[in-house]
Tab-separated table of C-alpha atoms in Angstrom:
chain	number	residue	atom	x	y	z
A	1	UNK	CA	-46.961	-19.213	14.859
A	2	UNK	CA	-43.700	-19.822	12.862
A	3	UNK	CA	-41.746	-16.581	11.777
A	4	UNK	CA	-40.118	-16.667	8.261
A	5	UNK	CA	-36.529	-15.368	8.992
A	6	UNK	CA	-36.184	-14.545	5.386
A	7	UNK	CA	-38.750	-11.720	5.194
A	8	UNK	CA	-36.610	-9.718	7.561
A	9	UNK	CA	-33.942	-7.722	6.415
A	10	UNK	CA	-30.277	-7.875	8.074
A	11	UNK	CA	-28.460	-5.061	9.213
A	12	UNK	CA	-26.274	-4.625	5.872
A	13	UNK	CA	-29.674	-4.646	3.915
A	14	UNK	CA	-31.364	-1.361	6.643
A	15	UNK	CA	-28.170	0.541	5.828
A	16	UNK	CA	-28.524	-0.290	2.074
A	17	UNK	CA	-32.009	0.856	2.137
A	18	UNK	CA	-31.139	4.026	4.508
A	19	UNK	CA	-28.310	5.676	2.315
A	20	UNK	CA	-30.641	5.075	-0.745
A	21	UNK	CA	-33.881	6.909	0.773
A	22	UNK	CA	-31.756	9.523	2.233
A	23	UNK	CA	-30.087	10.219	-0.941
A	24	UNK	CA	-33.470	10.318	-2.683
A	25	UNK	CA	-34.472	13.047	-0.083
A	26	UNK	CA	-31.747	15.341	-0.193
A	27	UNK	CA	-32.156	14.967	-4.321
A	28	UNK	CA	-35.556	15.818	-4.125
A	29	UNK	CA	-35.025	18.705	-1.671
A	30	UNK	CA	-32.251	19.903	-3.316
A	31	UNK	CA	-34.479	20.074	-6.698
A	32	UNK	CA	-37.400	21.549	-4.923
A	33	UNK	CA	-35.272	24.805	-3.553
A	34	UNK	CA	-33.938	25.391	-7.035
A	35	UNK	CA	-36.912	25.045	-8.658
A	36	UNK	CA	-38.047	27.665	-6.047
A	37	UNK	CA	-35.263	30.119	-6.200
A	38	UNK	CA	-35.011	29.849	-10.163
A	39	UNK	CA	-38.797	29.287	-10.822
A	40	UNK	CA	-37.993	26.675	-13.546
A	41	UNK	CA	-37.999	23.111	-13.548
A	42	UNK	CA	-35.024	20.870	-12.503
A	43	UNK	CA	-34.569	17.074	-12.886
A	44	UNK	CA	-32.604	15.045	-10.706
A	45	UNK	CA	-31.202	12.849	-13.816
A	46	UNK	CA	-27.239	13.880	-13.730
A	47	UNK	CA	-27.376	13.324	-9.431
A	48	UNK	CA	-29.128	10.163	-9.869
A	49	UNK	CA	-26.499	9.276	-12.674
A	50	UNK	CA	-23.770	10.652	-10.304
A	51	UNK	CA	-24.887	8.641	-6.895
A	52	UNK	CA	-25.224	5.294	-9.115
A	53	UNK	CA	-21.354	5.630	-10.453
A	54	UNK	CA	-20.363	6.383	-6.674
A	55	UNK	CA	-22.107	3.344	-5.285
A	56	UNK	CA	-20.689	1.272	-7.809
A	57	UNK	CA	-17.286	2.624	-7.403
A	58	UNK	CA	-17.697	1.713	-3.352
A	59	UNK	CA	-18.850	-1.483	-4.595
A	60	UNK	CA	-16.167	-1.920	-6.645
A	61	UNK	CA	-13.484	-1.136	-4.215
A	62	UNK	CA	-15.232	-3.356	-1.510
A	63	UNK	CA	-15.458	-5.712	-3.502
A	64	UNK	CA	-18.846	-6.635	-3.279
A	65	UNK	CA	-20.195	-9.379	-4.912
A	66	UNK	CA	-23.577	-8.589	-7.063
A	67	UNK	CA	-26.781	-10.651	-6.801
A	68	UNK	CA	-25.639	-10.991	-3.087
A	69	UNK	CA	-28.113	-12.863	-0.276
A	70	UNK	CA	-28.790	-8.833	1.405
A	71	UNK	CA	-28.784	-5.381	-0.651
A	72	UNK	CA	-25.608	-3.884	-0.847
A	73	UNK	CA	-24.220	-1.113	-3.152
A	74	UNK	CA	-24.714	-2.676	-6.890
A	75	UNK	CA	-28.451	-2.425	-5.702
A	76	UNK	CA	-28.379	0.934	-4.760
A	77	UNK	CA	-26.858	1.205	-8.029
A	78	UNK	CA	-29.627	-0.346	-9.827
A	79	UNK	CA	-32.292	1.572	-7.879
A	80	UNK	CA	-30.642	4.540	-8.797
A	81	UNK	CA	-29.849	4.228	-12.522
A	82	UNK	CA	-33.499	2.732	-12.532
A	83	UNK	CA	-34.594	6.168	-11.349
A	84	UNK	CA	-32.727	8.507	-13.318
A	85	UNK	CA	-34.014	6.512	-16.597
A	86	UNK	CA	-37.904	6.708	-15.305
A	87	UNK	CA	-37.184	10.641	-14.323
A	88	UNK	CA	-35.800	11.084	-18.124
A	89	UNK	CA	-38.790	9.352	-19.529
A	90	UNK	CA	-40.924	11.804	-17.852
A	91	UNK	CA	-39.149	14.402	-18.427
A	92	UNK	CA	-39.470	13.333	-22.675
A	93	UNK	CA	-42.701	12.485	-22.124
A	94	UNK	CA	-43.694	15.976	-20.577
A	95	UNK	CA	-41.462	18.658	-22.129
């Protein structure tokens, strides 16, 4: 049975993927205890916003190249702006 070697992810693209969910859990904690300690809702647009113009900035100063052959940092920053714009939708869409 022949293994495709392109359907595994390299070491660069695990650490990509790692800062991303961990930043997505500590936004989503981080929302959840002041939603419970103020008892109103709080969106995690401007730290979404925030975490895509650090990535880039990394990026930038690593000079990464985008569209690269693993993930690097202008995907996070994709992912990230990509989030922030479907949290403010819902947010519209709700409130």
């Amino acid at each position: 049975m022949r293994r495709n070697s392109t359907a595994r992810l390299d070491p660069s693209s695990v650490r990509t993927l790692a800062r991303f969910t961990l930043f997505l859990g500590f936004a989503g904690l981080w929302c959840a205890v002041v939603h419970l300690i103020t008892a109103r809702p709080v969106t995690p647009v401007p730290m979404l916003v925030t975490a895509a113009g650090v990535a880039a900035g990394f990026a930038a100063a690593n000079r990464e190249r985008p569209g690269a052959g693993s993930l690097n940092r202008w995907d996070e920053t994709a992912g990230f702006l990509g989030l922030a714009g479907l949290a403010n939708a819902l947010v519209r869409a709700v409130g």
